[in-house]
């Protein structure tokens, strides 16, 4: 046997001893055991070789040979058997799925071809690709393969062929399967863009590693105060670039940017972002911590007047809530009708006593805190009134007229300080001290008083005070007045 094929066998032989007469021909007979016809000639000729064609694949054939010279034909050689080769297996049916597809797994199965090519099929080849390039996914004797680590929402095509002793058979038709989409991966690299202000922070982030096989429709930002419980949704951002991780990788679109507002100054926050597709919401990104810039403190609260007199008042309040920067002082603004506003600063954090008020006067006061980050807003105005007081000293106390036995003095009505004047007292004595001090009551309606039965040519020292329900007010300054000399005797 010099060559065996699927449908042919090539044979050659050596000539036997011719015994003195040259060999003139050879006769090759072949027996197909399956035919039942026995040996039949397939070649007669001078050449010591022959190729038998149109044979059955993977079939054993028996051969015998005789030689002829002019003396006659030899007996046949001892029969020898040679086999044709098996053919490649036939084309198997296209692969199918054994069960429902998973987002990253396909359970692929197939059947052996009906035609094994004349020899046992010992293995199969499975090609699997995502329409971007095929790979040999499996080689072995099984008729199923669990393809894992696939991409969600992606279309895969596969084909299978059988292998036997005859070689590799034809590939099956292509089968296409699609993995279902799933939620996307979390957005990546959430980071600050610039410094936080007192009430806002701008962040940017990169798109997720994979979209889950469905286009990402939006991103959601969440915030919470550091070390506190639940997250609060604060905004949704649409992606201007449709992100779907299929096909050739495009140029990377720019990062997504969003500004979060209405935060509290000086507070520590944690931020995170999720993304959504048609299936659902991704897991959140790695949280980002940030501290807002310090801001002015909140206004003080519960401003009240705890006690008041005719000339002073004590104010108390609850200290301001810090916004990342402590209050360093407080500013009180005081106003009354017809008077200029007064501003008083205090280092006290919760109280202050204001003095030098006018009695029985209505005042409004408001308060704000000061810090290195700026002042707080003013508190709402608080209204209070000082209590009434004794009258002020009478004004312009002076002598109006005099005789040698009397003095007429007068004065202007003093400030009543919130309670009506109920009367006056004039205190009088001599400059020389010879006369005991006398206190003369005067009706409230009077602003003059005639003092009689005085000594002629005498100097008197006088002063006056007013009185009301709160008590006696201060005396006026002393004045000195003299009676006239007596007239000459008749």
Short mmCIF file of C-alpha atoms in Angstrom, two decimals, residues 115-455:
data_model
loop_
_atom_site.label_atom_id
_atom_site.label_comp_id
_atom_site.label_asym_id
_atom_site.label_seq_id
_atom_site.Cartn_x
_atom_site.Cartn_y
_atom_site.Cartn_z
CA UNK A 115 -23.04 11.46 9.23
CA UNK A 116 -19.98 10.59 11.28
CA UNK A 117 -17.81 10.16 8.17
CA UNK A 118 -17.24 6.50 8.80
CA UNK A 119 -15.42 6.77 12.13
CA UNK A 120 -16.34 7.66 15.66
CA UNK A 121 -16.50 11.39 16.46
CA UNK A 122 -14.02 12.06 19.23
CA UNK A 123 -14.38 15.81 19.77
CA UNK A 124 -16.15 19.00 18.84
CA UNK A 125 -14.95 22.55 18.23
CA UNK A 126 -17.14 25.49 19.37
CA UNK A 127 -16.48 28.99 18.14
CA UNK A 128 -18.06 31.90 20.03
CA UNK A 129 -17.81 35.57 19.18
CA UNK A 130 -19.51 38.86 20.00
CA UNK A 131 -19.58 40.02 16.38
CA UNK A 132 -16.22 41.70 16.94
CA UNK A 133 -14.04 38.62 16.49
CA UNK A 134 -14.39 34.89 17.00
CA UNK A 135 -12.57 32.74 19.52
CA UNK A 136 -12.34 29.00 20.02
CA UNK A 137 -14.42 28.66 23.16
CA UNK A 138 -14.41 24.87 23.53
CA UNK A 139 -12.67 21.73 22.23
CA UNK A 140 -13.64 18.36 23.65
CA UNK A 141 -15.98 15.38 23.52
CA UNK A 142 -19.01 16.98 25.27
CA UNK A 143 -22.06 18.28 23.45
CA UNK A 144 -22.63 21.23 25.80
CA UNK A 145 -20.61 24.18 27.04
CA UNK A 146 -21.24 26.75 29.77
CA UNK A 147 -19.95 30.06 28.41
CA UNK A 148 -19.23 32.33 31.37
CA UNK A 149 -17.85 35.83 31.84
CA UNK A 150 -19.88 37.25 28.96
CA UNK A 151 -21.03 40.84 28.64
CA UNK A 152 -24.67 41.67 29.46
CA UNK A 153 -26.93 42.86 26.66
CA UNK A 154 -24.57 41.60 23.99
CA UNK A 155 -25.38 39.47 20.92
CA UNK A 156 -23.15 36.40 20.52
CA UNK A 157 -22.92 34.09 17.52
CA UNK A 158 -21.55 30.59 17.65
CA UNK A 159 -20.98 27.56 15.44
CA UNK A 160 -19.80 24.01 16.00
CA UNK A 161 -18.04 21.29 14.00
CA UNK A 162 -17.25 17.63 14.66
CA UNK A 163 -13.81 16.01 14.55
CA UNK A 164 -13.00 12.34 13.95
CA UNK A 165 -10.22 10.19 12.57
CA UNK A 166 -11.27 11.52 9.18
CA UNK A 167 -10.54 15.10 10.19
CA UNK A 168 -12.50 18.25 10.99
CA UNK A 169 -15.98 18.43 9.54
CA UNK A 170 -17.86 21.39 8.17
CA UNK A 171 -18.97 24.17 10.50
CA UNK A 172 -22.62 24.34 11.40
CA UNK A 173 -24.76 27.32 10.53
CA UNK A 174 -24.38 30.33 12.84
CA UNK A 175 -26.65 30.57 15.87
CA UNK A 176 -27.17 33.94 17.54
CA UNK A 177 -27.97 34.40 21.21
CA UNK A 178 -28.34 37.57 23.27
CA UNK A 179 -27.49 37.92 26.94
CA UNK A 180 -30.08 39.98 28.81
CA UNK A 181 -28.97 43.40 30.13
CA UNK A 182 -28.42 44.02 33.82
CA UNK A 183 -27.92 47.03 36.05
CA UNK A 184 -24.83 49.07 35.24
CA UNK A 185 -21.64 49.12 37.25
CA UNK A 186 -21.22 52.03 39.67
CA UNK A 187 -19.97 55.37 38.33
CA UNK A 188 -16.24 55.84 38.86
CA UNK A 189 -13.88 58.40 40.36
CA UNK A 190 -16.33 60.78 42.02
CA UNK A 191 -14.21 63.85 42.84
CA UNK A 192 -14.37 67.54 43.69
CA UNK A 193 -14.12 70.13 40.96
CA UNK A 194 -12.69 73.16 42.71
CA UNK A 195 -13.19 74.07 46.36
CA UNK A 196 -16.54 73.90 48.13
CA UNK A 197 -18.18 77.22 48.85
CA UNK A 198 -20.26 77.92 51.94
CA UNK A 199 -23.42 76.41 50.43
CA UNK A 200 -22.47 74.58 47.22
CA UNK A 201 -19.98 72.07 45.86
CA UNK A 202 -19.25 71.03 42.27
CA UNK A 203 -18.35 67.40 41.60
CA UNK A 204 -17.45 65.37 38.53
CA UNK A 205 -17.27 61.66 37.86
CA UNK A 206 -16.49 59.15 35.15
CA UNK A 207 -18.93 56.80 33.52
CA UNK A 208 -19.09 53.22 34.81
CA UNK A 209 -16.87 50.46 33.54
CA UNK A 210 -19.89 48.87 31.87
CA UNK A 211 -23.42 50.03 31.19
CA UNK A 212 -24.88 46.59 31.90
CA UNK A 213 -25.81 46.10 28.25
CA UNK A 214 -28.46 48.84 28.18
CA UNK A 215 -27.94 52.54 27.58
CA UNK A 216 -27.48 54.63 30.73
CA UNK A 217 -30.32 57.12 30.96
CA UNK A 218 -29.40 59.22 33.99
CA UNK A 219 -27.27 59.67 37.09
CA UNK A 220 -28.58 60.39 40.59
CA UNK A 221 -26.64 62.23 43.29
CA UNK A 222 -27.18 61.61 47.00
CA UNK A 223 -25.85 63.44 50.04
CA UNK A 224 -25.80 62.99 53.79
CA UNK A 225 -24.10 64.65 56.70
CA UNK A 226 -20.99 62.82 57.77
CA UNK A 227 -21.60 59.92 60.17
CA UNK A 228 -25.38 60.25 59.90
CA UNK A 229 -27.88 57.68 58.67
CA UNK A 230 -29.92 57.91 55.49
CA UNK A 231 -28.91 59.30 52.13
CA UNK A 232 -30.97 62.08 50.56
CA UNK A 233 -31.46 62.33 46.80
CA UNK A 234 -30.57 65.83 45.65
CA UNK A 235 -30.51 65.77 41.87
CA UNK A 236 -30.69 63.81 38.62
CA UNK A 237 -28.29 64.38 35.74
CA UNK A 238 -28.99 63.25 32.17
CA UNK A 239 -26.04 61.97 30.16
CA UNK A 240 -25.67 64.05 26.97
CA UNK A 241 -23.66 61.18 25.45
CA UNK A 242 -25.52 57.88 25.14
CA UNK A 243 -23.27 55.42 26.94
CA UNK A 244 -23.64 51.81 25.84
CA UNK A 245 -20.59 49.58 26.11
CA UNK A 246 -21.01 47.80 22.75
CA UNK A 247 -19.13 48.08 19.52
CA UNK A 248 -15.72 49.66 19.01
CA UNK A 249 -14.64 51.91 21.86
CA UNK A 250 -15.42 55.56 20.99
CA UNK A 251 -13.38 58.53 22.05
CA UNK A 252 -13.89 58.96 25.78
CA UNK A 253 -16.64 61.54 26.38
CA UNK A 254 -15.93 64.20 28.97
CA UNK A 255 -16.62 63.56 32.63
CA UNK A 256 -20.04 64.44 33.98
CA UNK A 257 -20.31 67.55 36.17
CA UNK A 258 -22.97 68.73 38.61
CA UNK A 259 -23.22 71.46 41.24
CA UNK A 260 -24.95 70.60 44.51
CA UNK A 261 -26.50 73.59 46.24
CA UNK A 262 -28.33 74.52 49.43
CA UNK A 263 -25.80 72.87 51.75
CA UNK A 264 -24.87 74.22 55.17
CA UNK A 265 -21.65 76.17 55.76
CA UNK A 266 -18.91 74.46 57.71
CA UNK A 267 -20.63 71.05 57.64
CA UNK A 268 -18.96 67.74 56.74
CA UNK A 269 -20.82 65.87 53.99
CA UNK A 270 -20.58 62.57 52.13
CA UNK A 271 -21.62 62.38 48.47
CA UNK A 272 -22.29 59.43 46.19
CA UNK A 273 -23.68 58.90 42.70
CA UNK A 274 -25.61 56.06 41.05
CA UNK A 275 -26.60 55.50 37.41
CA UNK A 276 -29.72 54.07 35.83
CA UNK A 277 -30.57 52.07 32.73
CA UNK A 278 -33.75 50.32 31.61
CA UNK A 279 -33.12 47.44 34.04
CA UNK A 280 -32.54 49.41 37.21
CA UNK A 281 -30.11 51.38 39.35
CA UNK A 282 -26.46 50.60 39.92
CA UNK A 283 -24.75 50.30 43.24
CA UNK A 284 -23.50 53.68 44.48
CA UNK A 285 -20.04 54.94 43.79
CA UNK A 286 -17.40 55.11 46.48
CA UNK A 287 -18.53 57.96 48.80
CA UNK A 288 -16.74 61.29 48.54
CA UNK A 289 -16.18 63.31 51.72
CA UNK A 290 -16.02 67.10 51.68
CA UNK A 291 -16.16 69.98 54.16
CA UNK A 292 -18.04 73.11 53.22
CA UNK A 293 -16.36 76.50 53.58
CA UNK A 294 -17.17 78.14 56.94
CA UNK A 295 -19.97 80.66 56.88
CA UNK A 296 -21.41 83.31 59.15
CA UNK A 297 -23.11 81.92 62.25
CA UNK A 298 -26.84 81.61 62.53
CA UNK A 299 -28.62 84.49 64.27
CA UNK A 300 -28.87 84.16 68.05
CA UNK A 301 -32.22 82.94 69.33
CA UNK A 302 -34.56 83.59 72.26
CA UNK A 303 -33.52 87.21 72.78
CA UNK A 304 -35.33 88.49 75.86
CA UNK A 305 -35.16 91.20 78.53
CA UNK A 306 -34.76 89.45 81.87
CA UNK A 307 -34.96 92.53 84.11
CA UNK A 308 -35.17 96.27 83.63
CA UNK A 309 -35.01 99.44 85.68
CA UNK A 310 -35.50 103.08 84.81
CA UNK A 311 -31.99 103.32 83.38
CA UNK A 312 -30.82 99.79 82.56
CA UNK A 313 -31.91 96.43 81.18
CA UNK A 314 -30.35 92.98 81.07
CA UNK A 315 -30.61 91.04 77.82
CA UNK A 316 -30.17 87.30 77.47
CA UNK A 317 -30.09 85.05 74.40
CA UNK A 318 -29.16 81.61 73.17
CA UNK A 319 -25.74 81.65 71.45
CA UNK A 320 -25.54 81.33 67.68
CA UNK A 321 -25.15 77.96 66.03
CA UNK A 322 -21.69 77.84 64.49
CA UNK A 323 -21.34 77.22 60.76
CA UNK A 324 -17.75 76.08 60.77
CA UNK A 325 -16.50 79.30 62.36
CA UNK A 326 -17.26 80.27 66.00
CA UNK A 327 -18.88 83.56 66.95
CA UNK A 328 -16.26 85.98 68.33
CA UNK A 329 -18.61 88.70 69.60
CA UNK A 330 -22.16 89.96 69.49
CA UNK A 331 -23.49 93.31 68.32
CA UNK A 332 -26.54 94.94 69.91
CA UNK A 333 -28.42 97.67 68.10
CA UNK A 334 -30.64 99.85 70.29
CA UNK A 335 -33.13 102.45 69.09
CA UNK A 336 -35.85 104.64 70.53
CA UNK A 337 -38.30 107.05 68.96
CA UNK A 338 -36.65 110.34 68.14
CA UNK A 339 -33.17 109.09 69.00
CA UNK A 340 -30.22 107.88 66.98
CA UNK A 341 -29.50 104.21 66.83
CA UNK A 342 -26.83 102.98 69.18
CA UNK A 343 -24.60 99.98 68.52
CA UNK A 344 -22.96 98.13 71.40
CA UNK A 345 -20.46 95.28 71.05
CA UNK A 346 -19.98 92.60 73.67
CA UNK A 347 -17.74 89.58 74.07
CA UNK A 348 -20.30 87.85 76.24
CA UNK A 349 -21.84 84.86 74.56
CA UNK A 350 -25.26 84.89 76.18
CA UNK A 351 -26.06 88.14 78.11
CA UNK A 352 -25.33 91.84 78.41
CA UNK A 353 -26.49 94.76 80.59
CA UNK A 354 -27.36 98.00 78.81
CA UNK A 355 -27.27 101.23 80.81
CA UNK A 356 -27.98 104.99 80.53
CA UNK A 357 -31.56 104.58 79.40
CA UNK A 358 -34.23 107.21 79.77
CA UNK A 359 -36.97 106.23 82.26
CA UNK A 360 -40.37 105.13 80.96
CA UNK A 361 -39.13 104.95 77.38
CA UNK A 362 -39.84 102.33 74.76
CA UNK A 363 -36.82 100.80 73.06
CA UNK A 364 -36.28 98.20 70.35
CA UNK A 365 -33.20 96.03 70.38
CA UNK A 366 -31.86 93.46 67.95
CA UNK A 367 -28.78 91.28 67.99
CA UNK A 368 -26.36 89.64 65.59
CA UNK A 369 -23.27 87.49 65.96
CA UNK A 370 -19.86 88.28 64.52
CA UNK A 371 -17.30 85.75 63.29
CA UNK A 372 -14.25 85.62 61.06
CA UNK A 373 -16.52 84.44 58.26
CA UNK A 374 -18.79 87.47 58.64
CA UNK A 375 -21.83 88.56 60.65
CA UNK A 376 -25.04 86.64 61.07
CA UNK A 377 -28.41 88.10 60.19
CA UNK A 378 -30.09 90.32 62.75
CA UNK A 379 -32.57 88.79 65.15
CA UNK A 380 -36.14 90.08 64.94
CA UNK A 381 -36.50 93.32 66.96
CA UNK A 382 -37.45 92.94 70.62
CA UNK A 383 -39.51 95.75 72.21
CA UNK A 384 -39.21 96.73 75.88
CA UNK A 385 -39.79 99.79 78.07
CA UNK A 386 -37.85 101.13 81.03
CA UNK A 387 -39.70 101.63 84.30
CA UNK A 388 -40.82 105.12 85.53
CA UNK A 389 -38.46 107.02 87.83
CA UNK A 390 -38.50 109.93 90.23
CA UNK A 391 -38.80 113.32 88.51
CA UNK A 392 -35.81 115.16 87.24
CA UNK A 393 -34.64 118.26 89.09
CA UNK A 394 -36.74 121.37 88.37
CA UNK A 395 -35.20 123.68 85.83
CA UNK A 396 -34.43 127.41 85.95
CA UNK A 397 -35.02 127.78 89.65
CA UNK A 398 -34.63 131.53 90.41
CA UNK A 399 -35.97 134.49 92.36
CA UNK A 400 -38.79 136.28 90.61
CA UNK A 401 -39.23 139.23 93.01
CA UNK A 402 -38.66 140.21 96.61
CA UNK A 403 -39.66 142.60 99.42
CA UNK A 404 -38.07 143.23 102.76
CA UNK A 405 -40.15 140.34 104.24
CA UNK A 406 -40.81 138.03 101.30
CA UNK A 407 -39.26 136.23 98.33
CA UNK A 408 -41.10 135.00 95.21
CA UNK A 409 -39.29 132.13 93.51
CA UNK A 410 -40.18 130.22 90.35
CA UNK A 411 -39.03 127.21 88.25
CA UNK A 412 -39.82 125.26 85.13
CA UNK A 413 -41.65 121.94 85.24
CA UNK A 414 -39.11 119.11 85.22
CA UNK A 415 -39.24 115.80 83.34
CA UNK A 416 -41.71 113.57 85.12
CA UNK A 417 -39.81 110.37 84.06
CA UNK A 418 -42.93 108.35 83.43
CA UNK A 419 -45.02 109.24 86.54
CA UNK A 420 -46.89 112.59 86.92
CA UNK A 421 -45.41 115.16 89.30
CA UNK A 422 -47.49 115.18 92.47
CA UNK A 423 -45.84 118.12 94.20
CA UNK A 424 -42.69 120.09 95.02
CA UNK A 425 -40.60 120.78 98.10
CA UNK A 426 -38.64 124.02 98.61
CA UNK A 427 -35.85 123.83 101.09
CA UNK A 428 -34.85 127.20 102.60
CA UNK A 429 -32.45 128.45 105.30
CA UNK A 430 -30.31 131.46 105.91
CA UNK A 431 -26.83 131.72 104.62
CA UNK A 432 -25.63 132.57 108.09
CA UNK A 433 -27.13 129.41 109.47
CA UNK A 434 -29.09 131.16 112.19
CA UNK A 435 -32.31 129.76 110.79
CA UNK A 436 -33.13 126.08 110.84
CA UNK A 437 -33.73 124.53 107.43
CA UNK A 438 -37.38 124.47 106.46
CA UNK A 439 -39.05 122.34 103.80
CA UNK A 440 -42.06 124.01 102.24
CA UNK A 441 -44.50 121.79 100.24
CA UNK A 442 -45.89 123.19 97.00
CA UNK A 443 -48.88 121.94 94.97
CA UNK A 444 -48.08 120.14 91.74
CA UNK A 445 -49.89 122.72 89.65
CA UNK A 446 -47.72 125.56 90.93
CA UNK A 447 -44.40 126.63 89.51
CA UNK A 448 -43.99 129.69 91.81
CA UNK A 449 -44.01 130.05 95.57
CA UNK A 450 -44.20 133.18 97.72
CA UNK A 451 -42.33 132.86 100.98
CA UNK A 452 -43.38 135.43 103.53
CA UNK A 453 -42.49 136.52 107.06
CA UNK A 454 -38.84 136.58 106.27
CA UNK A 455 -36.22 138.76 107.91
#
